[in-house]
């Protein structure tokens, strides 16, 4: 019972002492105020409870007042800044309270004072406030005079250098921030700090460069030409990546070079990338590194080699990287669960991050090279891991897993084997039901590949009612999703039976189909035309589709041929006409449409050989000898002047075109040849695999 | 830069016997292999012809599988029997820590069945490395690694014409990894046995490779890899857990510092240190001060006074230690030539104040720093693979005849001898003859040269020098006549200070010294060291400018330091105090340990250099 009584007493005692500290700040004697602040400083160090108490009791506004007061001694002002810095070191709530008290403008104002000790105290506090995730970074940029003033303070002392560069590297979050810092001479001012005798300064300066260069061509291009003590900056970074340097420094220097390379400032075949940056990042993925370092290393490496197949090939053989990544999936390890609860907690916290980083790196590694993809899928339990990754709770992991799957799905061999063996389509379909857009884009891209004609997964996916889902994607606001939806439908329609084609047309609806034909996104338009072409293949299908939708299709074709479209779009449209011309009854739709015939004639004389070729195919299908009514059609076309054009084309410079027109004039072009054209062409389009 | 590969340097001479790029025929008439030539300077002693064949011919005779001469290329390289390997003449020295070589594929020949790797002695050389027991290889045709087995494991990419394949043996954890065109392919083998030879095997006609053992820059940055291991080992030592014994350690360390200060006679510092740490000093103040005074005299070149003071304060000491006395007297003679000993200084007509200033010695401090390579920090450039930096250590000049069979490694062996002479307490300096050097066998040298270089024994002298160096500063501060001294000593350096009477006294002293030597000979028998010492000292008189003559080194004030520490140790011993401070014992012990590690083939010793922990 004694204890119960004691605790409230001691609590109020604490509050009382805290109140005493605050009261002393209001003493009329400045000397006593100073002593009060110093005592407060000693009381709050490492004492979060005390910090919270003082904040609640209103110490902050008073400290800020004393700090801003011109009449305060410089010693008092500095001590106030130190106490505020100490309060900021506490919990996130402390930071929030401080920011709410407008501590940032007050401290920034304090930087104008000439007293270095005071400036350093202000900067230390500002640093602590700005590196907290709860502080809006924008507060650094509201007053335009702040950045130039901070730049000018860089030369004052090693402490100012450390704090200011740390503030910059935490507050540079957007391209606009990068530009502001760049325009105020961040590069020239910070570059010399890379060879500072102080490790902390070097490290913070390095971090600054990594955030400045990230996806910023202007900064990166400037950086490559900067000299530090007569040494190129890239060489300074290379030195910082040496294996005996601290890991943090190696990793950050590798990031700088990675960003400069991705921004195009350093070639991907430069030895500082191939022989230094890439191996350094691979080392960061090794088991010896901390989990955080392994995550960052893998993500940076994935980013570095994403666009370059040669780097992917090199990375794939460096230090058994592919096998090394398999270890990323072994957390939390079974051992840690029993032996060490702290370790388990640590593992759990990083397990998601590790998995998504590994998936990202696998995705990047396998994005181009078939051998690497094979190597990845042959890694222990890899496909199972991807499959389970697709249904993980963390969106980040799901996204990375589907990215990895997408990268691997570009392999014909993998689609035929491991993808089918592991029924990856099932979790993928599940993922498509309810996912954020970014996941949806990746998942639908992967689906496009799984729906390719030779993919054994195509059948089960069709049976799972995917058509409705894809049709709904074509109505999305996101162009990427519309493209993927229509692309998948196009792939699905390739060489499909009548039932599937009918289902596609029914589910999509002609209205939506024609809406897509006027889509502002040319990719969507191309794939829609591709879909039409695939729907209009094999003679019975052509006639059937044209008999039900002939009018609209002819209208749409006319519109596109008349409109302002790219050569590729027009070529695709002419190919559709050629397919229509191959139908039995459908060709009459062309023969009776003089407008279309004139257009074909126009494109036969077009300056672009591709368009000429496509138009010529159309005509050769119309005048094909062995079919009913060919004589009448030939007569009509002769009347319209097509023969003259064909004769002219036989003298054409393009051997392909010459050949086609030659056979057309002699009307001996075998049907199979003309058919094989749209067949191969359609095939070509159907095989187009999502490339981003 | 390749300090850790140091031992390998010497073996390189054997590995690279060919003076030029000269292909030779292996058992297969049309399969040949060549090693590119190294630095011409490495070829001074080896006979190119003979060692070339011993090094590289795959010894078909032993196995009797050499094809009949004259058989054409048709049918060659079809099966494993057509393979042939060559290996280096010397195994990889264990104590080199990390060993690396690269092989450039000049031509993949018909099928590119090439193997690069390692094999132990006695492995069949008519097969590619990796197929037999104690044989390890990475093959170009399939990119597999072969670990003493006919079936390979998927390891890396294939390799072909134009590729450069590197093989790195880590003798610290006994693993091996390969590199391709400068990219590390990851660990290929673990638990490697010791004494492996670099081996290359070829199988089909036209395969040509070119090995680089460091004579050319490597494609892979091996230096960076070594720096990682150096840092790892240093970190391991620095973070060595001492557990509960933290308090104990503090007392030990304090004692070490205190005894070191006392040993060198830093009386005031030692007292202050003892007061601050609340420890006791064993020796009493007067004794320390006496030793300090004698040391000061020796270091100032006033050896005669030092002898007198010793005889007075420690009667019987020198009488019972005739070697030391002789050394001191010899030094005294040298100092007379120098014009610093009081017996000749008294003739000097210069300012009366000069009694207190010590010409010559004040210049010691700056010169000490400039010429002594041992004080350089650990990362000063050391011998790189096969390249001898131009005389970084002045003392090497002293023994020009010592340079070993291979000029490329001359810096290591000569410093071996040099350091040995220092380690033997300076009383019985060994003769530096070519024969003594030859005694150290090639392989021994390969292993240990590294640790002798800048190592151990020299170290002990380093510390003593370092100690007196500081001492000198104290001395200067007390005297306050630094400026005079420097100016005088540099401006006019004449025999015995240029005084006729002094010269006569010096010659007389020389006769007495000769007499002492003869007396010692009668009493104790002939002493080659004494004879040499005396000869060297007298030789100074044969030159018009003794300071710039082949034996002029003796006049360097730095030379006083050895005799000074010998005298100091003798005094301490006579007082039943340790002649070496525990700190020096600890350093010596650590150094010995590292040497022992080298002898028992522990790879990590090459990165655990004692002097890199002495700042």
PDB file of C-alpha atoms in Angstrom, chain B residues 290-493:
ATOM      1  CA  UNK B 290      72.298   9.164 -13.433  1.00  0.00           C
ATOM      2  CA  UNK B 291      71.380   6.986 -16.341  1.00  0.00           C
ATOM      3  CA  UNK B 292      69.765   9.914 -18.030  1.00  0.00           C
ATOM      4  CA  UNK B 293      72.959  11.920 -17.648  1.00  0.00           C
ATOM      5  CA  UNK B 294      75.115   9.181 -19.102  1.00  0.00           C
ATOM      6  CA  UNK B 295      72.740   8.683 -22.005  1.00  0.00           C
ATOM      7  CA  UNK B 296      72.744  12.374 -22.717  1.00  0.00           C
ATOM      8  CA  UNK B 297      76.525  12.360 -22.849  1.00  0.00           C
ATOM      9  CA  UNK B 298      76.638   9.434 -25.276  1.00  0.00           C
ATOM     10  CA  UNK B 299      73.984  10.929 -27.488  1.00  0.00           C
ATOM     11  CA  UNK B 300      75.804  14.229 -27.515  1.00  0.00           C
ATOM     12  CA  UNK B 301      78.912  12.405 -28.708  1.00  0.00           C
ATOM     13  CA  UNK B 302      80.817  13.054 -25.489  1.00  0.00           C
ATOM     14  CA  UNK B 303      81.612   9.369 -25.056  1.00  0.00           C
ATOM     15  CA  UNK B 304      84.766   9.931 -23.030  1.00  0.00           C
ATOM     16  CA  UNK B 305      82.818  11.758 -20.356  1.00  0.00           C
ATOM     17  CA  UNK B 306      80.168   9.066 -20.498  1.00  0.00           C
ATOM     18  CA  UNK B 307      82.781   6.404 -19.836  1.00  0.00           C
ATOM     19  CA  UNK B 308      84.166   8.386 -16.945  1.00  0.00           C
ATOM     20  CA  UNK B 309      80.731   8.954 -15.470  1.00  0.00           C
ATOM     21  CA  UNK B 310      79.902   5.281 -15.796  1.00  0.00           C
ATOM     22  CA  UNK B 311      83.095   4.217 -14.135  1.00  0.00           C
ATOM     23  CA  UNK B 312      82.469   6.647 -11.358  1.00  0.00           C
ATOM     24  CA  UNK B 313      78.791   5.874 -10.763  1.00  0.00           C
ATOM     25  CA  UNK B 314      78.863   2.178 -11.514  1.00  0.00           C
ATOM     26  CA  UNK B 315      82.325   1.013 -10.597  1.00  0.00           C
ATOM     27  CA  UNK B 316      83.237  -2.358 -12.018  1.00  0.00           C
ATOM     28  CA  UNK B 317      80.556  -2.291 -14.669  1.00  0.00           C
ATOM     29  CA  UNK B 318      82.788  -1.619 -17.648  1.00  0.00           C
ATOM     30  CA  UNK B 319      85.646  -3.609 -16.180  1.00  0.00           C
ATOM     31  CA  UNK B 320      83.426  -6.661 -16.218  1.00  0.00           C
ATOM     32  CA  UNK B 321      82.070  -5.905 -19.651  1.00  0.00           C
ATOM     33  CA  UNK B 322      85.076  -5.488 -21.869  1.00  0.00           C
ATOM     34  CA  UNK B 323      83.060  -5.807 -25.071  1.00  0.00           C
ATOM     35  CA  UNK B 324      80.964  -2.841 -24.093  1.00  0.00           C
ATOM     36  CA  UNK B 325      83.981  -0.871 -23.038  1.00  0.00           C
ATOM     37  CA  UNK B 326      85.664  -1.583 -26.358  1.00  0.00           C
ATOM     38  CA  UNK B 327      82.574  -0.498 -28.232  1.00  0.00           C
ATOM     39  CA  UNK B 328      82.413   2.682 -26.229  1.00  0.00           C
ATOM     40  CA  UNK B 329      86.055   3.429 -26.837  1.00  0.00           C
ATOM     41  CA  UNK B 330      85.634   2.799 -30.540  1.00  0.00           C
ATOM     42  CA  UNK B 331      82.755   5.184 -30.513  1.00  0.00           C
ATOM     43  CA  UNK B 332      84.803   7.667 -28.603  1.00  0.00           C
ATOM     44  CA  UNK B 333      87.432   7.495 -31.328  1.00  0.00           C
ATOM     45  CA  UNK B 334      84.771   8.123 -33.976  1.00  0.00           C
ATOM     46  CA  UNK B 335      83.479  11.056 -31.968  1.00  0.00           C
ATOM     47  CA  UNK B 336      86.975  12.425 -31.788  1.00  0.00           C
ATOM     48  CA  UNK B 337      87.145  12.346 -35.554  1.00  0.00           C
ATOM     49  CA  UNK B 338      83.795  14.031 -35.470  1.00  0.00           C
ATOM     50  CA  UNK B 339      85.186  16.669 -33.168  1.00  0.00           C
ATOM     51  CA  UNK B 340      82.513  16.159 -30.567  1.00  0.00           C
ATOM     52  CA  UNK B 341      84.264  14.191 -27.857  1.00  0.00           C
ATOM     53  CA  UNK B 342      85.400  16.318 -24.962  1.00  0.00           C
ATOM     54  CA  UNK B 343      88.962  15.084 -25.242  1.00  0.00           C
ATOM     55  CA  UNK B 344      89.274  16.939 -28.509  1.00  0.00           C
ATOM     56  CA  UNK B 345      86.726  19.643 -27.755  1.00  0.00           C
ATOM     57  CA  UNK B 346      88.887  21.016 -24.990  1.00  0.00           C
ATOM     58  CA  UNK B 347      91.344  22.109 -27.659  1.00  0.00           C
ATOM     59  CA  UNK B 348      88.673  24.031 -29.380  1.00  0.00           C
ATOM     60  CA  UNK B 349      89.154  27.791 -29.392  1.00  0.00           C
ATOM     61  CA  UNK B 350      85.565  28.513 -30.098  1.00  0.00           C
ATOM     62  CA  UNK B 351      83.208  30.296 -27.760  1.00  0.00           C
ATOM     63  CA  UNK B 352      83.397  29.113 -24.194  1.00  0.00           C
ATOM     64  CA  UNK B 353      79.714  28.418 -24.367  1.00  0.00           C
ATOM     65  CA  UNK B 354      80.363  25.644 -26.788  1.00  0.00           C
ATOM     66  CA  UNK B 355      81.141  23.401 -23.899  1.00  0.00           C
ATOM     67  CA  UNK B 356      77.433  23.119 -23.454  1.00  0.00           C
ATOM     68  CA  UNK B 357      76.435  22.809 -27.027  1.00  0.00           C
ATOM     69  CA  UNK B 358      76.823  19.620 -28.916  1.00  0.00           C
ATOM     70  CA  UNK B 359      77.670  20.211 -32.504  1.00  0.00           C
ATOM     71  CA  UNK B 360      76.323  17.508 -34.688  1.00  0.00           C
ATOM     72  CA  UNK B 361      73.791  16.131 -32.329  1.00  0.00           C
ATOM     73  CA  UNK B 362      71.149  18.833 -32.645  1.00  0.00           C
ATOM     74  CA  UNK B 363      70.965  18.101 -36.318  1.00  0.00           C
ATOM     75  CA  UNK B 364      69.995  14.618 -35.374  1.00  0.00           C
ATOM     76  CA  UNK B 365      66.333  15.199 -34.892  1.00  0.00           C
ATOM     77  CA  UNK B 366      65.432  16.507 -38.295  1.00  0.00           C
ATOM     78  CA  UNK B 367      67.726  14.108 -40.057  1.00  0.00           C
ATOM     79  CA  UNK B 368      66.421  11.243 -38.053  1.00  0.00           C
ATOM     80  CA  UNK B 369      62.977  11.778 -39.363  1.00  0.00           C
ATOM     81  CA  UNK B 370      64.089  12.268 -42.902  1.00  0.00           C
ATOM     82  CA  UNK B 371      66.309   9.271 -43.364  1.00  0.00           C
ATOM     83  CA  UNK B 372      64.813   6.672 -41.145  1.00  0.00           C
ATOM     84  CA  UNK B 373      62.299   4.642 -43.083  1.00  0.00           C
ATOM     85  CA  UNK B 374      61.109   2.789 -40.004  1.00  0.00           C
ATOM     86  CA  UNK B 375      59.390   5.825 -38.720  1.00  0.00           C
ATOM     87  CA  UNK B 376      57.317   6.048 -41.833  1.00  0.00           C
ATOM     88  CA  UNK B 377      53.755   5.134 -41.361  1.00  0.00           C
ATOM     89  CA  UNK B 378      52.666   1.648 -42.262  1.00  0.00           C
ATOM     90  CA  UNK B 379      51.178   2.644 -45.538  1.00  0.00           C
ATOM     91  CA  UNK B 380      54.343   4.037 -47.011  1.00  0.00           C
ATOM     92  CA  UNK B 381      54.950   2.381 -50.332  1.00  0.00           C
ATOM     93  CA  UNK B 382      56.864  -0.823 -49.959  1.00  0.00           C
ATOM     94  CA  UNK B 383      58.337  -3.197 -52.403  1.00  0.00           C
ATOM     95  CA  UNK B 384      55.960  -3.973 -55.193  1.00  0.00           C
ATOM     96  CA  UNK B 385      55.967  -7.198 -57.135  1.00  0.00           C
ATOM     97  CA  UNK B 386      59.444  -7.555 -58.453  1.00  0.00           C
ATOM     98  CA  UNK B 387      60.251  -3.902 -58.456  1.00  0.00           C
ATOM     99  CA  UNK B 388      62.770  -2.597 -56.026  1.00  0.00           C
ATOM    100  CA  UNK B 389      62.165   0.967 -55.017  1.00  0.00           C
ATOM    101  CA  UNK B 390      65.340   2.983 -55.289  1.00  0.00           C
ATOM    102  CA  UNK B 391      67.223   2.661 -51.995  1.00  0.00           C
ATOM    103  CA  UNK B 392      64.558   3.663 -49.628  1.00  0.00           C
ATOM    104  CA  UNK B 393      66.693   2.548 -46.759  1.00  0.00           C
ATOM    105  CA  UNK B 394      70.044   4.179 -46.597  1.00  0.00           C
ATOM    106  CA  UNK B 395      71.492   1.359 -44.622  1.00  0.00           C
ATOM    107  CA  UNK B 396      71.275  -0.933 -47.606  1.00  0.00           C
ATOM    108  CA  UNK B 397      74.109   0.945 -49.156  1.00  0.00           C
ATOM    109  CA  UNK B 398      76.298  -0.174 -46.402  1.00  0.00           C
ATOM    110  CA  UNK B 399      76.326  -3.721 -47.532  1.00  0.00           C
ATOM    111  CA  UNK B 400      76.419  -3.646 -51.269  1.00  0.00           C
ATOM    112  CA  UNK B 401      77.852  -7.119 -51.408  1.00  0.00           C
ATOM    113  CA  UNK B 402      74.887  -8.645 -49.674  1.00  0.00           C
ATOM    114  CA  UNK B 403      72.381  -8.393 -52.445  1.00  0.00           C
ATOM    115  CA  UNK B 404      71.040 -11.834 -52.964  1.00  0.00           C
ATOM    116  CA  UNK B 405      71.027 -14.120 -55.900  1.00  0.00           C
ATOM    117  CA  UNK B 406      68.165 -12.204 -57.334  1.00  0.00           C
ATOM    118  CA  UNK B 407      68.525  -8.531 -57.602  1.00  0.00           C
ATOM    119  CA  UNK B 408      64.805  -8.097 -57.616  1.00  0.00           C
ATOM    120  CA  UNK B 409      64.544  -9.089 -54.016  1.00  0.00           C
ATOM    121  CA  UNK B 410      67.711  -7.417 -52.921  1.00  0.00           C
ATOM    122  CA  UNK B 411      65.930  -5.114 -50.585  1.00  0.00           C
ATOM    123  CA  UNK B 412      64.522  -7.909 -48.502  1.00  0.00           C
ATOM    124  CA  UNK B 413      67.584 -10.037 -47.847  1.00  0.00           C
ATOM    125  CA  UNK B 414      69.844  -7.151 -47.129  1.00  0.00           C
ATOM    126  CA  UNK B 415      67.471  -5.839 -44.598  1.00  0.00           C
ATOM    127  CA  UNK B 416      67.335  -9.284 -43.109  1.00  0.00           C
ATOM    128  CA  UNK B 417      70.967  -9.099 -42.282  1.00  0.00           C
ATOM    129  CA  UNK B 418      70.829  -5.568 -41.234  1.00  0.00           C
ATOM    130  CA  UNK B 419      68.117  -6.229 -38.790  1.00  0.00           C
ATOM    131  CA  UNK B 420      69.797  -9.281 -37.410  1.00  0.00           C
ATOM    132  CA  UNK B 421      72.823  -7.231 -36.595  1.00  0.00           C
ATOM    133  CA  UNK B 422      70.703  -4.855 -34.657  1.00  0.00           C
ATOM    134  CA  UNK B 423      68.830  -7.502 -32.854  1.00  0.00           C
ATOM    135  CA  UNK B 424      71.963  -9.075 -31.465  1.00  0.00           C
ATOM    136  CA  UNK B 425      72.391  -6.237 -29.106  1.00  0.00           C
ATOM    137  CA  UNK B 426      74.963  -4.534 -31.259  1.00  0.00           C
ATOM    138  CA  UNK B 427      77.703  -6.221 -29.322  1.00  0.00           C
ATOM    139  CA  UNK B 428      78.351  -9.020 -31.749  1.00  0.00           C
ATOM    140  CA  UNK B 429      77.470  -7.616 -35.055  1.00  0.00           C
ATOM    141  CA  UNK B 430      77.551 -10.374 -37.616  1.00  0.00           C
ATOM    142  CA  UNK B 431      79.717 -10.167 -40.668  1.00  0.00           C
ATOM    143  CA  UNK B 432      77.680  -9.424 -43.706  1.00  0.00           C
ATOM    144  CA  UNK B 433      79.046 -11.813 -46.208  1.00  0.00           C
ATOM    145  CA  UNK B 434      77.449 -13.329 -49.225  1.00  0.00           C
ATOM    146  CA  UNK B 435      77.689 -16.732 -47.642  1.00  0.00           C
ATOM    147  CA  UNK B 436      75.646 -15.935 -44.601  1.00  0.00           C
ATOM    148  CA  UNK B 437      72.946 -14.714 -46.852  1.00  0.00           C
ATOM    149  CA  UNK B 438      73.056 -17.846 -48.938  1.00  0.00           C
ATOM    150  CA  UNK B 439      72.324 -19.850 -45.868  1.00  0.00           C
ATOM    151  CA  UNK B 440      68.800 -18.631 -45.903  1.00  0.00           C
ATOM    152  CA  UNK B 441      67.312 -20.950 -48.430  1.00  0.00           C
ATOM    153  CA  UNK B 442      65.197 -19.622 -51.224  1.00  0.00           C
ATOM    154  CA  UNK B 443      61.928 -20.818 -49.868  1.00  0.00           C
ATOM    155  CA  UNK B 444      62.677 -19.651 -46.398  1.00  0.00           C
ATOM    156  CA  UNK B 445      63.398 -16.267 -47.728  1.00  0.00           C
ATOM    157  CA  UNK B 446      60.228 -16.236 -49.669  1.00  0.00           C
ATOM    158  CA  UNK B 447      58.274 -16.812 -46.566  1.00  0.00           C
ATOM    159  CA  UNK B 448      60.008 -14.709 -44.079  1.00  0.00           C
ATOM    160  CA  UNK B 449      61.633 -11.951 -45.982  1.00  0.00           C
ATOM    161  CA  UNK B 450      58.423 -10.041 -45.730  1.00  0.00           C
ATOM    162  CA  UNK B 451      58.514 -10.099 -42.004  1.00  0.00           C
ATOM    163  CA  UNK B 452      62.101  -9.258 -41.748  1.00  0.00           C
ATOM    164  CA  UNK B 453      61.738  -6.341 -44.036  1.00  0.00           C
ATOM    165  CA  UNK B 454      61.035  -3.357 -41.916  1.00  0.00           C
ATOM    166  CA  UNK B 455      60.164  -5.866 -39.306  1.00  0.00           C
ATOM    167  CA  UNK B 456      61.024  -7.226 -35.986  1.00  0.00           C
ATOM    168  CA  UNK B 457      64.512  -6.677 -34.955  1.00  0.00           C
ATOM    169  CA  UNK B 458      64.753  -3.422 -36.710  1.00  0.00           C
ATOM    170  CA  UNK B 459      61.749  -2.558 -34.810  1.00  0.00           C
ATOM    171  CA  UNK B 460      63.395  -2.863 -31.498  1.00  0.00           C
ATOM    172  CA  UNK B 461      65.976  -0.470 -32.714  1.00  0.00           C
ATOM    173  CA  UNK B 462      63.242   1.700 -34.065  1.00  0.00           C
ATOM    174  CA  UNK B 463      61.781   2.042 -30.670  1.00  0.00           C
ATOM    175  CA  UNK B 464      65.047   2.792 -29.071  1.00  0.00           C
ATOM    176  CA  UNK B 465      65.835   5.337 -31.677  1.00  0.00           C
ATOM    177  CA  UNK B 466      62.441   6.733 -31.323  1.00  0.00           C
ATOM    178  CA  UNK B 467      62.961   6.955 -27.626  1.00  0.00           C
ATOM    179  CA  UNK B 468      66.220   8.733 -27.840  1.00  0.00           C
ATOM    180  CA  UNK B 469      64.896  10.905 -30.532  1.00  0.00           C
ATOM    181  CA  UNK B 470      62.452  12.342 -28.062  1.00  0.00           C
ATOM    182  CA  UNK B 471      65.147  12.379 -25.502  1.00  0.00           C
ATOM    183  CA  UNK B 472      67.165  14.507 -27.812  1.00  0.00           C
ATOM    184  CA  UNK B 473      64.409  17.008 -27.937  1.00  0.00           C
ATOM    185  CA  UNK B 474      64.374  17.253 -24.209  1.00  0.00           C
ATOM    186  CA  UNK B 475      68.065  17.722 -24.277  1.00  0.00           C
ATOM    187  CA  UNK B 476      67.804  20.511 -26.762  1.00  0.00           C
ATOM    188  CA  UNK B 477      65.129  22.207 -24.846  1.00  0.00           C
ATOM    189  CA  UNK B 478      67.253  22.177 -21.769  1.00  0.00           C
ATOM    190  CA  UNK B 479      70.265  23.512 -23.520  1.00  0.00           C
ATOM    191  CA  UNK B 480      68.642  26.174 -25.517  1.00  0.00           C
ATOM    192  CA  UNK B 481      71.703  26.392 -27.710  1.00  0.00           C
ATOM    193  CA  UNK B 482      70.259  24.545 -30.576  1.00  0.00           C
ATOM    194  CA  UNK B 483      70.816  27.233 -33.143  1.00  0.00           C
ATOM    195  CA  UNK B 484      74.541  27.540 -32.534  1.00  0.00           C
ATOM    196  CA  UNK B 485      75.073  23.877 -32.752  1.00  0.00           C
ATOM    197  CA  UNK B 486      73.351  23.401 -36.008  1.00  0.00           C
ATOM    198  CA  UNK B 487      75.046  26.287 -37.668  1.00  0.00           C
ATOM    199  CA  UNK B 488      78.479  25.264 -36.480  1.00  0.00           C
ATOM    200  CA  UNK B 489      78.230  21.639 -37.281  1.00  0.00           C
ATOM    201  CA  UNK B 490      76.964  22.186 -40.756  1.00  0.00           C
ATOM    202  CA  UNK B 491      79.193  25.033 -41.731  1.00  0.00           C
ATOM    203  CA  UNK B 492      82.614  23.622 -40.959  1.00  0.00           C
ATOM    204  CA  UNK B 493      83.142  19.928 -40.622  1.00  0.00           C
TER     205      UNK B 493
END
